């Protein structure tokens, strides 16, 4: 059946010839009726099924498919195996808020190199919002966004070279965050061989509490580290320091900082203020908002902290993301300070601004 005939038979399917992409929504059993169960030349496919189960009543054969995205699908193991077996040259797989599939086994997907998984909010669905175990020995790229309400396991990601890891928690209290430290450290240990690693703000905060408790951290082989502290900068510092110390081959560091009420910790300073001296006490946190002098001290101190703990560092990029950094004169003064630090430590340091 030709592509034009498929479009006449299935009104919900649209094809963009330049990208060779098919769009849903439709459950698997409708693929055969639509003439899409076996399509030659199909390279990209995105299916969105927020209210439907994917039931394998037909054999899928997408022999040319390279990029597949499944959005809000209810996937069973049999359906997943059927789809994957019909995509022998699949290179990229994205699962966004896909329910019911608890174990994703990609050992037979020999061409798969890129995997992205996004869990939905745990209160949104009664069913699990995404796989909680991944077996993917062939992938090189992993982007993982999970909620810490459940245990998550990376059983085999032995070929991984680049990873982006984000943990989400509805409310993270300093008194209860230890419950998530095991998950965070186990995930980090599975990523110890990656060359490029990106970590989100909540994960950094959890790692900070693990550092304060004296939990052992894995040694990483990372060469490029990207940390997104956002508004939780102060609460991320202990974890960042330990990551730098445990990354003996680190060459490049990129930091995203955002000026906000949490630039100073209102809870953690009692634990780590003595070890990481620079920050004002919690009671003085709000007075530092909009204070260029105080922000300058924090910024300079943080860069010095990095330089002390990352002995092999060659490049550092610090992004300041907020309207609070719009003061041109203040920013020019920071550039001069950065230039001095860069010269004295033989490290290339770039300071950049980006507004929302």
XYZ file of C-alpha atoms in Angstrom:
356
model
C 0.000 0.000 0.000
C 1.438 3.393 -0.939
C 1.844 6.275 1.453
C -0.939 8.274 -0.212
C -3.356 5.367 0.187
C -2.453 5.086 3.848
C -3.304 8.750 4.386
C -6.722 8.301 2.751
C -7.475 5.264 4.918
C -6.310 6.807 8.186
C -7.330 10.432 8.708
C -5.416 10.754 11.954
C -2.125 10.012 10.228
C -0.130 12.822 8.701
C 3.055 12.383 6.761
C 5.709 15.022 6.296
C 7.611 13.909 3.222
C 10.726 15.872 4.079
C 11.065 14.119 7.468
C 9.279 10.891 6.572
C 7.362 11.087 9.849
C 4.021 9.504 10.852
C 1.911 10.933 13.669
C -0.868 9.257 15.736
C -2.786 8.757 17.899
C -3.886 5.166 17.301
C -3.466 1.874 19.196
C -1.323 -0.897 17.771
C -4.267 -2.972 16.575
C -5.263 -0.120 14.247
C -1.899 -0.068 12.518
C -2.760 -3.044 10.366
C -6.080 -1.546 9.240
C -4.299 1.694 8.475
C -1.694 -0.078 6.389
C 1.042 1.025 8.764
C 1.989 -2.253 10.418
C 4.499 -2.732 7.645
C 5.774 0.438 5.966
C 8.899 0.769 3.897
C 10.902 3.975 4.139
C 9.425 5.132 7.472
C 12.278 6.690 9.463
C 10.589 8.695 12.252
C 7.432 7.871 14.180
C 5.719 9.572 17.108
C 2.702 7.955 18.778
C 0.598 9.695 21.419
C -2.011 7.525 23.169
C -3.111 9.158 26.439
C -6.210 6.960 26.831
C -5.371 3.778 24.931
C -3.611 0.491 25.542
C -1.098 -0.728 23.003
C -2.148 -4.333 22.318
C -0.014 -6.372 19.873
C -2.738 -7.844 17.642
C -0.552 -7.475 14.577
C 3.128 -7.872 13.797
C 4.924 -4.561 13.431
C 7.491 -4.311 10.648
C 9.207 -0.938 10.429
C 12.470 -2.053 8.932
C 13.677 1.487 8.139
C 12.533 3.174 11.354
C 15.364 4.957 13.164
C 13.599 7.309 15.617
C 10.582 6.278 17.711
C 8.726 8.333 20.336
C 5.916 6.862 22.448
C 3.960 9.419 24.463
C 1.585 8.532 27.320
C 1.153 4.995 26.063
C 0.117 2.052 28.207
C 2.723 -0.522 27.274
C 2.845 -4.142 28.304
C 5.952 -6.273 27.961
C 4.551 -8.227 25.007
C 3.590 -5.084 23.121
C 7.000 -3.507 23.740
C 8.842 -6.618 22.581
C 6.673 -6.750 19.459
C 7.434 -3.134 18.559
C 11.164 -3.389 19.216
C 11.532 -6.642 17.277
C 9.908 -4.955 14.284
C 12.449 -2.092 14.311
C 15.803 -3.768 13.535
C 17.681 -0.513 12.782
C 16.137 1.651 15.523
C 18.683 4.207 16.762
C 16.668 6.458 19.093
C 13.826 5.627 21.508
C 11.868 8.103 23.655
C 9.324 7.014 26.264
C 7.348 9.886 27.767
C 5.042 9.025 30.680
C 4.464 5.504 29.386
C 2.631 3.358 31.913
C 2.668 -0.300 32.949
C 6.056 -1.213 31.479
C 8.276 -1.880 34.477
C 11.287 -3.503 32.803
C 12.768 -2.204 29.557
C 15.048 -4.841 28.037
C 16.938 -3.517 25.010
C 19.563 -6.234 24.679
C 18.222 -7.281 21.267
C 18.127 -3.707 19.936
C 21.663 -3.806 18.595
C 21.437 -0.494 16.683
C 19.892 1.530 19.509
C 22.228 4.318 20.628
C 19.966 6.948 22.212
C 17.374 6.457 24.980
C 15.239 9.105 26.683
C 12.797 8.290 29.486
C 10.499 10.722 31.259
C 8.326 9.594 34.168
C 5.041 11.370 34.728
C 3.977 12.784 38.073
C 3.437 9.831 40.453
C 0.003 11.089 41.473
C -1.198 11.471 37.918
C -1.802 7.802 37.141
C -2.583 4.728 39.181
C -0.244 2.644 37.049
C 3.555 3.036 37.114
C 4.505 6.028 34.989
C 7.539 4.460 33.329
C 10.045 1.609 33.456
C 11.854 1.163 36.747
C 14.552 -1.127 35.386
C 16.617 -0.576 32.241
C 18.765 -3.138 30.475
C 20.403 -1.288 27.578
C 23.968 -2.490 26.930
C 24.247 -0.864 23.484
C 23.120 2.724 24.100
C 25.630 5.587 24.108
C 23.254 8.383 25.227
C 20.779 8.341 28.124
C 18.465 11.099 29.359
C 16.557 10.060 32.430
C 13.936 12.029 34.361
C 12.458 9.996 37.211
C 10.456 10.596 40.357
C 12.105 9.345 43.529
C 8.920 7.765 44.864
C 10.049 4.373 43.559
C 13.237 2.381 43.286
C 14.968 2.658 39.912
C 17.683 0.401 38.544
C 20.119 0.716 35.658
C 20.957 -2.961 35.266
C 23.240 -2.633 32.248
C 24.332 0.588 30.513
C 27.885 -0.562 29.922
C 28.375 1.258 26.581
C 27.124 4.612 27.841
C 29.275 7.672 27.094
C 26.830 10.538 27.782
C 24.140 10.742 30.456
C 21.642 13.352 31.673
C 20.115 12.497 35.042
C 17.271 14.320 36.770
C 15.427 13.228 39.896
C 12.154 14.877 40.832
C 10.606 15.004 44.284
C 7.400 16.806 45.177
C 8.735 18.128 48.499
C 12.349 17.552 49.504
C 12.838 18.161 53.205
C 16.295 18.065 54.716
C 14.980 15.748 57.444
C 13.698 13.106 55.010
C 16.001 13.420 51.986
C 18.220 10.589 53.283
C 15.548 8.204 51.979
C 16.574 9.111 48.430
C 20.339 9.041 48.877
C 20.689 5.336 48.161
C 18.850 5.728 44.848
C 20.974 8.721 43.833
C 24.310 7.093 44.683
C 23.381 3.804 42.994
C 22.421 5.615 39.789
C 25.633 7.631 39.927
C 27.677 4.446 40.373
C 26.141 2.962 37.226
C 27.278 6.061 35.317
C 30.874 5.950 36.503
C 32.238 5.242 33.004
C 30.476 8.057 31.120
C 32.568 10.811 29.552
C 29.876 13.524 29.670
C 27.486 13.852 32.611
C 24.647 16.319 33.284
C 23.026 16.428 36.732
C 19.885 18.279 37.805
C 19.403 20.487 40.862
C 17.398 18.092 43.038
C 19.893 15.294 42.492
C 22.740 17.633 43.476
C 20.911 18.533 46.661
C 20.430 14.851 47.522
C 24.123 14.210 46.858
C 24.982 17.101 49.167
C 23.116 15.454 52.011
C 24.857 12.170 51.227
C 28.198 13.977 51.440
C 27.273 15.523 54.774
C 26.362 12.079 56.108
C 29.714 10.719 54.988
C 28.342 8.270 52.426
C 30.966 6.990 49.944
C 30.799 8.367 46.391
C 31.862 6.423 43.281
C 34.914 7.553 41.340
C 33.867 8.924 37.940
C 35.690 8.892 34.613
C 33.796 11.953 33.424
C 35.642 14.530 31.330
C 32.737 16.950 30.847
C 30.432 17.762 33.774
C 27.319 19.947 33.513
C 25.538 20.880 36.729
C 22.224 22.707 36.823
C 21.936 24.200 40.304
C 19.150 26.621 39.330
C 17.752 28.154 42.558
C 19.231 25.478 44.830
C 22.829 26.641 44.538
C 23.796 26.740 48.213
C 22.182 23.392 48.906
C 24.162 21.843 46.042
C 27.670 22.936 47.031
C 28.751 19.965 49.205
C 27.646 17.509 46.529
C 29.395 19.504 43.808
C 32.632 19.588 45.799
C 32.584 15.809 46.262
C 31.796 15.214 42.577
C 34.790 17.338 41.589
C 37.067 15.462 43.974
C 35.852 12.119 42.619
C 36.338 13.109 38.953
C 40.136 12.961 38.550
C 39.988 13.303 34.753
C 37.604 16.259 34.552
C 38.465 18.702 31.758
C 35.377 20.911 31.356
C 32.761 22.123 33.828
C 29.579 24.023 32.975
C 27.440 25.481 35.770
C 23.959 26.984 35.466
C 23.141 29.339 38.346
C 19.968 31.328 38.912
C 19.621 34.159 41.419
C 16.734 33.446 43.770
C 15.615 33.001 47.355
C 17.450 29.691 47.629
C 20.852 31.042 46.617
C 21.432 30.889 50.375
C 20.310 27.781 52.227
C 17.808 28.374 55.018
C 18.178 24.811 56.346
C 21.522 23.315 55.422
C 23.961 25.975 56.626
C 23.812 24.631 60.178
C 25.364 21.397 58.866
C 27.990 22.641 56.474
C 28.589 26.298 57.294
C 31.736 25.487 59.230
C 33.198 23.420 56.400
C 32.249 25.698 53.509
C 32.748 29.151 55.014
C 31.433 32.071 52.967
C 27.675 32.139 53.180
C 25.684 34.381 55.457
C 23.545 32.751 58.150
C 20.005 31.847 57.166
C 18.557 34.935 58.810
C 20.612 37.111 56.475
C 19.663 35.211 53.309
C 16.914 37.514 52.150
C 19.051 40.613 52.653
C 21.475 39.264 50.063
C 18.881 39.259 47.304
C 19.737 41.955 44.820
C 22.969 42.704 46.678
C 25.702 42.786 44.057
C 28.536 42.807 46.594
C 27.295 39.672 48.342
C 26.585 37.903 45.053
C 30.079 38.754 43.828
C 31.597 37.153 46.918
C 29.549 34.002 46.465
C 30.462 33.777 42.792
C 34.180 34.280 43.370
C 34.183 31.825 46.268
C 32.446 29.170 44.205
C 34.970 29.472 41.376
C 37.815 29.175 43.870
C 36.124 26.105 45.362
C 36.004 24.517 41.910
C 39.640 25.295 41.209
C 40.727 23.792 44.530
C 38.852 20.546 43.948
C 39.231 20.001 40.181
C 42.976 19.698 39.674
C 42.820 18.688 35.985
C 40.235 21.270 34.905
C 40.950 23.108 31.645
C 37.681 24.955 30.954
C 34.888 26.330 33.148
C 31.721 28.045 31.925
C 29.353 29.696 34.412
C 25.908 30.719 33.187
C 24.039 33.350 35.220
C 20.350 32.995 34.446
C 18.135 35.758 35.807
C 17.202 39.392 35.344
C 19.108 40.110 38.581
C 22.338 39.875 36.580
C 21.375 42.630 34.108
C 23.578 45.264 35.767
C 26.163 45.915 33.040
C 28.703 47.564 35.331
C 28.491 44.763 37.887
C 28.870 42.116 35.177
C 31.917 43.888 33.752
C 33.506 43.841 37.203
C 32.871 40.094 37.448
C 34.535 39.565 34.086
C 37.671 41.230 35.413
C 37.658 38.990 38.508
C 37.172 35.933 36.290
C 40.055 37.045 34.092
C 42.371 37.214 37.097
C 41.289 33.762 38.340
C 41.735 32.325 34.867
C 45.239 33.743 34.515
C 46.402 32.723 37.977
C 45.159 29.153 37.683
C 45.834 28.477 33.990
C 42.188 27.571 33.422
C 39.920 29.069 30.769
C 36.921 30.583 32.610
C 33.922 32.086 30.833
C 31.125 33.992 32.565
C 27.905 34.305 30.568
C 24.428 35.715 31.088
C 21.133 34.359 29.846
C 17.746 35.839 30.727
C 14.543 33.813 30.811
